PDB file of C-alpha atoms in Angstrom:
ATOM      1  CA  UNK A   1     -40.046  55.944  -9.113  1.00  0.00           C
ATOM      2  CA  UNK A   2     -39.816  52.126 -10.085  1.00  0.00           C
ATOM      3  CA  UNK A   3     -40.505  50.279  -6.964  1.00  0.00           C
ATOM      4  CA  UNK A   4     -37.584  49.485  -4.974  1.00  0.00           C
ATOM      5  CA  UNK A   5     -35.409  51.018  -7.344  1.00  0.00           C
ATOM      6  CA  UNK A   6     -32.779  52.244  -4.940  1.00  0.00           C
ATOM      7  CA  UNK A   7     -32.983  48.786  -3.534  1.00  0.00           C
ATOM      8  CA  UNK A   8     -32.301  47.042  -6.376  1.00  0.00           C
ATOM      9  CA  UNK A   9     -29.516  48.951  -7.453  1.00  0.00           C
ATOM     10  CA  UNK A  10     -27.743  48.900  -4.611  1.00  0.00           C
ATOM     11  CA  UNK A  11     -27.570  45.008  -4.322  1.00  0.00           C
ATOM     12  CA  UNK A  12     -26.605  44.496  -8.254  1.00  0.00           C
ATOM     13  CA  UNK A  13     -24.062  47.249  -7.429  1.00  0.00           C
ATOM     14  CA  UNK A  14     -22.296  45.881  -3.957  1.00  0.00           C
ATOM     15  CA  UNK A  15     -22.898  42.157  -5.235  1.00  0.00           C
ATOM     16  CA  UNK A  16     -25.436  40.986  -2.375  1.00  0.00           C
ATOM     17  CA  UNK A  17     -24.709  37.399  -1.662  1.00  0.00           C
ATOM     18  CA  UNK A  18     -27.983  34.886  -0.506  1.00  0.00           C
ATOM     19  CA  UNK A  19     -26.225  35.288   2.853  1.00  0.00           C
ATOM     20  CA  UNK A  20     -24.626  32.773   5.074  1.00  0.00           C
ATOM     21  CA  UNK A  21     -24.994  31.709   8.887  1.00  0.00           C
ATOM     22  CA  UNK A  22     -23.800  34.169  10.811  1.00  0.00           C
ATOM     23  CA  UNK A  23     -20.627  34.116  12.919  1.00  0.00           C
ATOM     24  CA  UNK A  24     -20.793  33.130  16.526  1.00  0.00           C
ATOM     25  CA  UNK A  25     -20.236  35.201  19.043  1.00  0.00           C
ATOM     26  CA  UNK A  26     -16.358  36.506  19.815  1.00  0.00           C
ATOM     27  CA  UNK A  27     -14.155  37.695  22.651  1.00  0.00           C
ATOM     28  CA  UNK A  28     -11.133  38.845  20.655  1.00  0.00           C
ATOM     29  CA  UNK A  29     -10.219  39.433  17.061  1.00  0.00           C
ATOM     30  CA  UNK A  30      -7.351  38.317  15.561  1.00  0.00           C
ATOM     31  CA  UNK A  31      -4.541  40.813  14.048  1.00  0.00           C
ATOM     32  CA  UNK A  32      -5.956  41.912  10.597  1.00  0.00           C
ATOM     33  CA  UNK A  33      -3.186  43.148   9.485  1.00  0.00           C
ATOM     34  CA  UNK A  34      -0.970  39.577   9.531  1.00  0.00           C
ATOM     35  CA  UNK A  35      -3.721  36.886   8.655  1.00  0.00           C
ATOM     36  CA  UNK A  36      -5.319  35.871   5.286  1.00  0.00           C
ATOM     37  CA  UNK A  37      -8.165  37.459   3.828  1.00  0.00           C
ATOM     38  CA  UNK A  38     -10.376  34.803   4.519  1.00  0.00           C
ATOM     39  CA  UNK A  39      -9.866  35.324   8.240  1.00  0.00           C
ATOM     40  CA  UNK A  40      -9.961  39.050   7.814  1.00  0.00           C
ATOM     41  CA  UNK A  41     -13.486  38.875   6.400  1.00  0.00           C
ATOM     42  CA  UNK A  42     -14.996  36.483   9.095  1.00  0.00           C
ATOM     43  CA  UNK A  43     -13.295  38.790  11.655  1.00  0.00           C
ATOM     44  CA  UNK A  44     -15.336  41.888  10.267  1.00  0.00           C
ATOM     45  CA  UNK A  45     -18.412  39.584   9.905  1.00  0.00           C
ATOM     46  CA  UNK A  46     -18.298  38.929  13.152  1.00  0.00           C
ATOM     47  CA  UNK A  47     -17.627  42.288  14.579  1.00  0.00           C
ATOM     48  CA  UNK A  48     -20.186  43.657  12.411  1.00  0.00           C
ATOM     49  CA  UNK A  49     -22.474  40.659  13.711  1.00  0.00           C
ATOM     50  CA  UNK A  50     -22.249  42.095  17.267  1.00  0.00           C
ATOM     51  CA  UNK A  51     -22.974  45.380  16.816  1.00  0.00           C
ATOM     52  CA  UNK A  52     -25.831  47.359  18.723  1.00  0.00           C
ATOM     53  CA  UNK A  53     -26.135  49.858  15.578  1.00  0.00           C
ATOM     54  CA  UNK A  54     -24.428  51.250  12.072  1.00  0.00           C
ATOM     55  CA  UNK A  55     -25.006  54.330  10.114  1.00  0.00           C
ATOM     56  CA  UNK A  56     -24.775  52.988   6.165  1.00  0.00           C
ATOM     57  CA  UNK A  57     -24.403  56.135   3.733  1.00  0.00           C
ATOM     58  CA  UNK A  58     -23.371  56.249   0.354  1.00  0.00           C
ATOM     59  CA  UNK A  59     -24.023  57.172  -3.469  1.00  0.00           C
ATOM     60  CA  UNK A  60     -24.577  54.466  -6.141  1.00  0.00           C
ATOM     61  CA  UNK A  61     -24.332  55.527  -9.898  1.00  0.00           C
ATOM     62  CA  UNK A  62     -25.168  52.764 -12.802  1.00  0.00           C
ATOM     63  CA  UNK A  63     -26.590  52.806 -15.830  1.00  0.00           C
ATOM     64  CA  UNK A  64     -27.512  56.467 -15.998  1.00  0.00           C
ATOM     65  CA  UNK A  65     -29.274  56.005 -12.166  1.00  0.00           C
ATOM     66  CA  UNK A  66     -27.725  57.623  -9.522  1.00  0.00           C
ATOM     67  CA  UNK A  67     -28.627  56.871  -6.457  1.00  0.00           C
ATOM     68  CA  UNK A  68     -28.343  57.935  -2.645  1.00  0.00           C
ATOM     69  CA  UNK A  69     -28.433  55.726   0.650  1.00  0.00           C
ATOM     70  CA  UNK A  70     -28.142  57.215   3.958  1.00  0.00           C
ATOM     71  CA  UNK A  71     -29.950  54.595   6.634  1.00  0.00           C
ATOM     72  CA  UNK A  72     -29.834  53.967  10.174  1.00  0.00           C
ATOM     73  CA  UNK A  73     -29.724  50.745  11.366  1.00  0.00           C
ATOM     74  CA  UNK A  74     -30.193  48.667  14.978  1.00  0.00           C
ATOM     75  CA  UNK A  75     -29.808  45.498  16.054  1.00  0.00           C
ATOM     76  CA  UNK A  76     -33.004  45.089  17.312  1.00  0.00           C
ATOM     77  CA  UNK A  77     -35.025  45.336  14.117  1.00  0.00           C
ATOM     78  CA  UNK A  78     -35.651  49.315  14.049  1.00  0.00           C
ATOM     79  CA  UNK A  79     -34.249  51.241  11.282  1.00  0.00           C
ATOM     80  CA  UNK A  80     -34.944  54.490   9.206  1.00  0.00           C
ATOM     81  CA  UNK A  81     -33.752  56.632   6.462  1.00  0.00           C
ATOM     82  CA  UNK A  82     -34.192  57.318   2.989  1.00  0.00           C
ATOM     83  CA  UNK A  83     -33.315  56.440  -0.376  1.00  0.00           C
ATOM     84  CA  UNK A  84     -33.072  58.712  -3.245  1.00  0.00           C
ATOM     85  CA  UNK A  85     -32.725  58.577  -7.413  1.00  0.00           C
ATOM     86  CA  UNK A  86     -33.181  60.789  -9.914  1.00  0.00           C
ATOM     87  CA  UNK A  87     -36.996  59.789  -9.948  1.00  0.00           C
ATOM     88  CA  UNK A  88     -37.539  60.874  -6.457  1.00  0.00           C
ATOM     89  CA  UNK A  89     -37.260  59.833  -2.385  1.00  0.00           C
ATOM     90  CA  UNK A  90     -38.315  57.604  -0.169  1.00  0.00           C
ATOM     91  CA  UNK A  91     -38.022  58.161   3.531  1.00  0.00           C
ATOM     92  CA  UNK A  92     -38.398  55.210   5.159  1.00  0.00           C
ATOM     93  CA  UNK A  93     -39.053  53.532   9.081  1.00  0.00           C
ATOM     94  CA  UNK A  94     -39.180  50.208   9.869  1.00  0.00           C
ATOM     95  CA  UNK A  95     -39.781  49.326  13.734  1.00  0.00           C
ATOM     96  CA  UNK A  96     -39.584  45.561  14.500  1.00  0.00           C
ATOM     97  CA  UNK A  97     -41.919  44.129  11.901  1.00  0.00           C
ATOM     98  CA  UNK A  98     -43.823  47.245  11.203  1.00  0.00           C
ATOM     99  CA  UNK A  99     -42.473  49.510   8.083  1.00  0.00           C
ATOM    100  CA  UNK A 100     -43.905  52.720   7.172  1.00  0.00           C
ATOM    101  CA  UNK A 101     -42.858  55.215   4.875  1.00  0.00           C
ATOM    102  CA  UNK A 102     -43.770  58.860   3.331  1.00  0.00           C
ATOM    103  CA  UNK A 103     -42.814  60.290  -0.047  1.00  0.00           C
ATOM    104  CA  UNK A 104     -43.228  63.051  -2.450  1.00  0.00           C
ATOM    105  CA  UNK A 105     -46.324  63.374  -4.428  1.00  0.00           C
ATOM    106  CA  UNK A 106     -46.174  61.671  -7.737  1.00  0.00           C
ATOM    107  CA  UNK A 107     -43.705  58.623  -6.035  1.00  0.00           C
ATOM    108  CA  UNK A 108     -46.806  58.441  -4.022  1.00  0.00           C
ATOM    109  CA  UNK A 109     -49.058  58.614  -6.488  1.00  0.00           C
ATOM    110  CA  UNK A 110     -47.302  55.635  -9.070  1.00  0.00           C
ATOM    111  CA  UNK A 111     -46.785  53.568  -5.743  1.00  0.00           C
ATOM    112  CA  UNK A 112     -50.325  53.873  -3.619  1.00  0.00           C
ATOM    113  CA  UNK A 113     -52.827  55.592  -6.893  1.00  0.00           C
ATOM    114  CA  UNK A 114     -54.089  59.139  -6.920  1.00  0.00           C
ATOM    115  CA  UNK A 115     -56.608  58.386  -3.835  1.00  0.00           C
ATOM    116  CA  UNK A 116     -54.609  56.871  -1.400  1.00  0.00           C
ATOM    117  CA  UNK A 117     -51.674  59.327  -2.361  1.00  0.00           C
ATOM    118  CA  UNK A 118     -53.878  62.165  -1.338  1.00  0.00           C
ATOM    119  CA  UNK A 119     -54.816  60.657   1.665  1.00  0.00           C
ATOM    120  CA  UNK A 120     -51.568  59.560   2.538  1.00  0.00           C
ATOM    121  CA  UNK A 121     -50.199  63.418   2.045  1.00  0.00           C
ATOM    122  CA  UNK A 122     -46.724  64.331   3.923  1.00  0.00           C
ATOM    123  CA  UNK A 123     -46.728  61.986   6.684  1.00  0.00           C
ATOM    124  CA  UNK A 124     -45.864  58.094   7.175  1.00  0.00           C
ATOM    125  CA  UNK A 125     -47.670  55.725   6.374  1.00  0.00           C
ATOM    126  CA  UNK A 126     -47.832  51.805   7.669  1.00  0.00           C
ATOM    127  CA  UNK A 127     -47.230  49.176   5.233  1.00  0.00           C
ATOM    128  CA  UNK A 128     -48.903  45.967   5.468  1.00  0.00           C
ATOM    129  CA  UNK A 129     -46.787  43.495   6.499  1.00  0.00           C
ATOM    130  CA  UNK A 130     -47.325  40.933   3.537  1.00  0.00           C
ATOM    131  CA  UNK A 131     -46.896  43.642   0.645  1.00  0.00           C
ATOM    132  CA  UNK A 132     -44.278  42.562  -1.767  1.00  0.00           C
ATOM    133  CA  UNK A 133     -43.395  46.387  -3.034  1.00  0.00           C
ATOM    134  CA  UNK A 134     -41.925  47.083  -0.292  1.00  0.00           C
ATOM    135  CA  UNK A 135     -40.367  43.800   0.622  1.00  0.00           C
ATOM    136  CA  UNK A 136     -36.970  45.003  -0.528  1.00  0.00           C
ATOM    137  CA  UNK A 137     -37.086  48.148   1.528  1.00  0.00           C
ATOM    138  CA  UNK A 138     -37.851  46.115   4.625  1.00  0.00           C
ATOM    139  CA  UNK A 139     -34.492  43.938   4.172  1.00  0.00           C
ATOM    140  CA  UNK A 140     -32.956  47.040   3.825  1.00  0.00           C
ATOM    141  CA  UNK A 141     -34.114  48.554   6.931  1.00  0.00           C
ATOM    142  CA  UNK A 142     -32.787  44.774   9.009  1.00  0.00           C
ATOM    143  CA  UNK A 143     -29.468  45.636   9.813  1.00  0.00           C
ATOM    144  CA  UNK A 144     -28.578  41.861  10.045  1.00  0.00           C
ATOM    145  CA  UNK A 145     -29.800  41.079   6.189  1.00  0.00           C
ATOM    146  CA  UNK A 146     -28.252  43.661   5.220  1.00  0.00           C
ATOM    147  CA  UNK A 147     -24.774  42.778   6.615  1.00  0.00           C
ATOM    148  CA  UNK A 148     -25.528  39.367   4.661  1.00  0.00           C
ATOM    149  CA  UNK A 149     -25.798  40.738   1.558  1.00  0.00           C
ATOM    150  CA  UNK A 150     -22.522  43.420   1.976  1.00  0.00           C
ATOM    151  CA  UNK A 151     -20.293  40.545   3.649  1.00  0.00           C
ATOM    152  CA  UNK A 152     -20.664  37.652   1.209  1.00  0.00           C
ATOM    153  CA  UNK A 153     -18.903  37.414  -1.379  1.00  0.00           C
ATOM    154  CA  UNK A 154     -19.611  35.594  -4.591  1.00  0.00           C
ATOM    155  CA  UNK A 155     -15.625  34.891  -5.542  1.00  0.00           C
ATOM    156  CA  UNK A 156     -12.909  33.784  -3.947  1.00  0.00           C
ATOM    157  CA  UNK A 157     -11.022  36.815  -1.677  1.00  0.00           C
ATOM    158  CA  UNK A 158      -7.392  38.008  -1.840  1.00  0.00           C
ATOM    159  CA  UNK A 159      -5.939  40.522   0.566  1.00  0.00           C
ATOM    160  CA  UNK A 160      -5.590  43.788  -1.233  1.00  0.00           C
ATOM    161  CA  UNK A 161      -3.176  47.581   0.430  1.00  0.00           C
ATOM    162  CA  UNK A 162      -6.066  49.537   2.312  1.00  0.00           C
ATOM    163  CA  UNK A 163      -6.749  52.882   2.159  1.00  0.00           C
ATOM    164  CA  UNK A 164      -7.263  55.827   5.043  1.00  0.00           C
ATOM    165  CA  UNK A 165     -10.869  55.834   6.360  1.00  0.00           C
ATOM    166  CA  UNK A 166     -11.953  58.874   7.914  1.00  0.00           C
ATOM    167  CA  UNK A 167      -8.324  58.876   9.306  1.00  0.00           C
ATOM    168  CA  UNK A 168      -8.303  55.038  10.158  1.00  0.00           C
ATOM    169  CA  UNK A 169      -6.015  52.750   8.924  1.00  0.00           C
ATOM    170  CA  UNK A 170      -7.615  49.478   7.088  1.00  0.00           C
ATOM    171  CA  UNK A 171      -7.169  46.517   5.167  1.00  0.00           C
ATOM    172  CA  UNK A 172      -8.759  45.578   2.024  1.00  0.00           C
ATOM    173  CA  UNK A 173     -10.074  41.926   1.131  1.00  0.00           C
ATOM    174  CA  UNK A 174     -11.121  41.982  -2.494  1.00  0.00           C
ATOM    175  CA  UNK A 175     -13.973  39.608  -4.214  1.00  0.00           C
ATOM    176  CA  UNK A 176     -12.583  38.407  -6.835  1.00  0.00           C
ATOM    177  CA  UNK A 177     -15.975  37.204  -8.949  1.00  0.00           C
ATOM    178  CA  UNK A 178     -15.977  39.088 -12.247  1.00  0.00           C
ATOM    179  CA  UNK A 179     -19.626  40.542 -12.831  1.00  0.00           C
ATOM    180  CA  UNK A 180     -19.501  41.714  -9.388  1.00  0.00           C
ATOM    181  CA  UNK A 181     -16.645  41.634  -7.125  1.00  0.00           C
ATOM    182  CA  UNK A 182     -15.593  44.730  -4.939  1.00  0.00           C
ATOM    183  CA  UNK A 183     -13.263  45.770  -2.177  1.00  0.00           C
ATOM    184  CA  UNK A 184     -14.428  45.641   1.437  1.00  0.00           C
ATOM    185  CA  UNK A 185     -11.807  48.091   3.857  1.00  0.00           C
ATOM    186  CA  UNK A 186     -11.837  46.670   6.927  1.00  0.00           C
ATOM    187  CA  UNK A 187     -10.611  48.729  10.191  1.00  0.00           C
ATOM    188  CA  UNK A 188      -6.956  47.201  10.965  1.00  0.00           C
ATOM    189  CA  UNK A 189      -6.858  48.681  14.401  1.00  0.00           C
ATOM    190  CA  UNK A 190      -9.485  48.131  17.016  1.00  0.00           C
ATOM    191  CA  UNK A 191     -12.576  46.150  16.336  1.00  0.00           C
ATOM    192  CA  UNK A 192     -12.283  45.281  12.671  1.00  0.00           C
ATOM    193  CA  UNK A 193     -15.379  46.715  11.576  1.00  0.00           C
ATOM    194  CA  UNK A 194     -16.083  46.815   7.698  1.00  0.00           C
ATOM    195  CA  UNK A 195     -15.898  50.808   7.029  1.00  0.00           C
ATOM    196  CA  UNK A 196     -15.633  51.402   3.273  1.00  0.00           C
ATOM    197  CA  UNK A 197     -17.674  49.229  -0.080  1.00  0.00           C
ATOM    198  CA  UNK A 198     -16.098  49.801  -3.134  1.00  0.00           C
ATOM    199  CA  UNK A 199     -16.000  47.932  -7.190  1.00  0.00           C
ATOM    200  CA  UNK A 200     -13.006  46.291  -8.031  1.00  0.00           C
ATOM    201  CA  UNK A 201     -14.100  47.565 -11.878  1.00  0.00           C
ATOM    202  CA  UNK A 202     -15.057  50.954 -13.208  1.00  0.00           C
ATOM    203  CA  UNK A 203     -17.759  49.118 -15.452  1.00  0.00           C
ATOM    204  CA  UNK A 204     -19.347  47.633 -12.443  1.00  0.00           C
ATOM    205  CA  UNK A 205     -20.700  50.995 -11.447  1.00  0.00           C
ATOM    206  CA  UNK A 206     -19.178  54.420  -9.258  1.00  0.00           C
ATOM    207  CA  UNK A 207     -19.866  53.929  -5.846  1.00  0.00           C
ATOM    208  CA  UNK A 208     -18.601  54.369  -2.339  1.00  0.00           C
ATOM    209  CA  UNK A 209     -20.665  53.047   0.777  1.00  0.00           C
ATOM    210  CA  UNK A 210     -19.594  53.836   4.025  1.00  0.00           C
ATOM    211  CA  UNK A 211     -20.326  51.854   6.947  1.00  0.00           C
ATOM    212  CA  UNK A 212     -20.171  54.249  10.172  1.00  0.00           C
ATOM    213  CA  UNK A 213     -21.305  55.363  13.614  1.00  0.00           C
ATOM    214  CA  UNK A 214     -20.620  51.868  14.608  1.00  0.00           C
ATOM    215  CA  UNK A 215     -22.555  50.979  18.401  1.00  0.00           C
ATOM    216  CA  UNK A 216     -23.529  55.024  18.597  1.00  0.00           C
ATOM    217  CA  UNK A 217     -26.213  55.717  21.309  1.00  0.00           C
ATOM    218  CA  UNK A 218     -26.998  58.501  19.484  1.00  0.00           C
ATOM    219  CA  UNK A 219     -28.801  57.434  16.073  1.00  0.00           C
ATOM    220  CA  UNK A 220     -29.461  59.795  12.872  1.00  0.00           C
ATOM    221  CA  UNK A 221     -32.026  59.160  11.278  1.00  0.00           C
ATOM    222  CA  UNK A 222     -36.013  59.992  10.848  1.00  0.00           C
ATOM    223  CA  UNK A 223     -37.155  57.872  14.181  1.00  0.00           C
ATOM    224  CA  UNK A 224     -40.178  60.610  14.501  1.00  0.00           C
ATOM    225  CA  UNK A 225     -43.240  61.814  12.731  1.00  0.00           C
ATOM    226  CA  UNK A 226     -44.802  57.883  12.671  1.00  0.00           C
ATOM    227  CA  UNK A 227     -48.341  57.625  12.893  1.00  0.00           C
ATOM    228  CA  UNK A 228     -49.859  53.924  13.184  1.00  0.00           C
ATOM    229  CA  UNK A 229     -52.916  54.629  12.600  1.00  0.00           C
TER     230      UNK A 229
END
């Protein structure tokens, strides 16, 4: 597997922004369903911005690569997961500033060399902190960066007609920028949480990422089976 493959893909596919500063704190949200898409995205910003946790899950196909996401984020840091192409899977842990990680043999073997591969064998293994290879997989694993690269767009917005959410009602805001604008669903009842990712064009890539589990106390996810040793 090309390192950070999965990674990569899924930013040039969702159209990850360089992030902005993120919304202050909140007591209500407005109406989603009556004000301007502008006001609808920094209401699920912000929502999303308070959350304790999020369960992000989804398949990515471009340019022949298809690729799966299914990771488990928390506020504080900690995440874990995997991602998966065609050229194998990753399962990944990150725990504050610590990241480990455990794969099958021959990603191991093209990421760490035959020796440390066999040495490494099933279980997780700690990365050092400064190691770019891996720096991608670390954003990816901080629930917060990765909010700022789903949540900023790169055009201008429109409100577009939602679409049922696992049986919730939403709103779309679309981003309009041409190489790689999509449609966010945001939930129109409740806390307007951003549920559903989608591209505005076919030729951008198939994909559907699903934001869920929002503030669960339970967490999926591989939180076990780190060694830091």
């Amino acid at each position: 597997m090309r390192r950070a493959v999965a990674a990569l893909a899924f930013c040039a596919v969702a159209g990850c922004g360089s992030g902005s500063e993120a919304p202050q704190p909140v007591s209500t949200f407005p109406d989603v369903t009556t004000v301007s898409a502008e006001e609808v995205l920094a209401a699920a910003q912000a929502a999303a911005d308070q959350a304790r946790s999020v369960h992000v899950v989804g398949q990515i196909s471009q340019g022949g690569q298809r690729t799966t996401l299914d990771l488990t984020l928390r506020a504080s840091g900690d995440g874990a997961g995997f991602i998966e192409t065609t050229g194998g899977r990753i399962d990944v842990a990150r725990t504050d500033r610590d990241l480990y990680f455990k794969a099958d043999e021959a990603t191991l073997i093209q990421v760490l060399g035959p020796d440390r591969a066999r040495e490494a064998g099933s279980r997780f293994v700690k990365v050092p902190v400064g190691d770019a290879t891996f720096r991608t997989f670390r954003e990816l694993l901080d629930m917060k960066q990765v909010f700022a690269m789903l949540l900023d767009p790169k055009g201008a917005v429109t409100r577009v007609a939602g679409v049922p959410v696992d049986g919730v009602t939403t709103v779309g805001v679309e981003d309009g920028d041409p190489d790689a604008g999509g449609v966010l669903y945001v939930a129109a009842t409740g806390t307007p949480f951003p549920l559903l990712l989608r591209p505005n064009k076919r030729e951008v890539g198939d994909m559907e990422l699903r934001l869920t589990d929002w503030n669960a106390d339970t967490l999926t996810g591989d939180w076990g089976g780190v060694r830091t040793d």
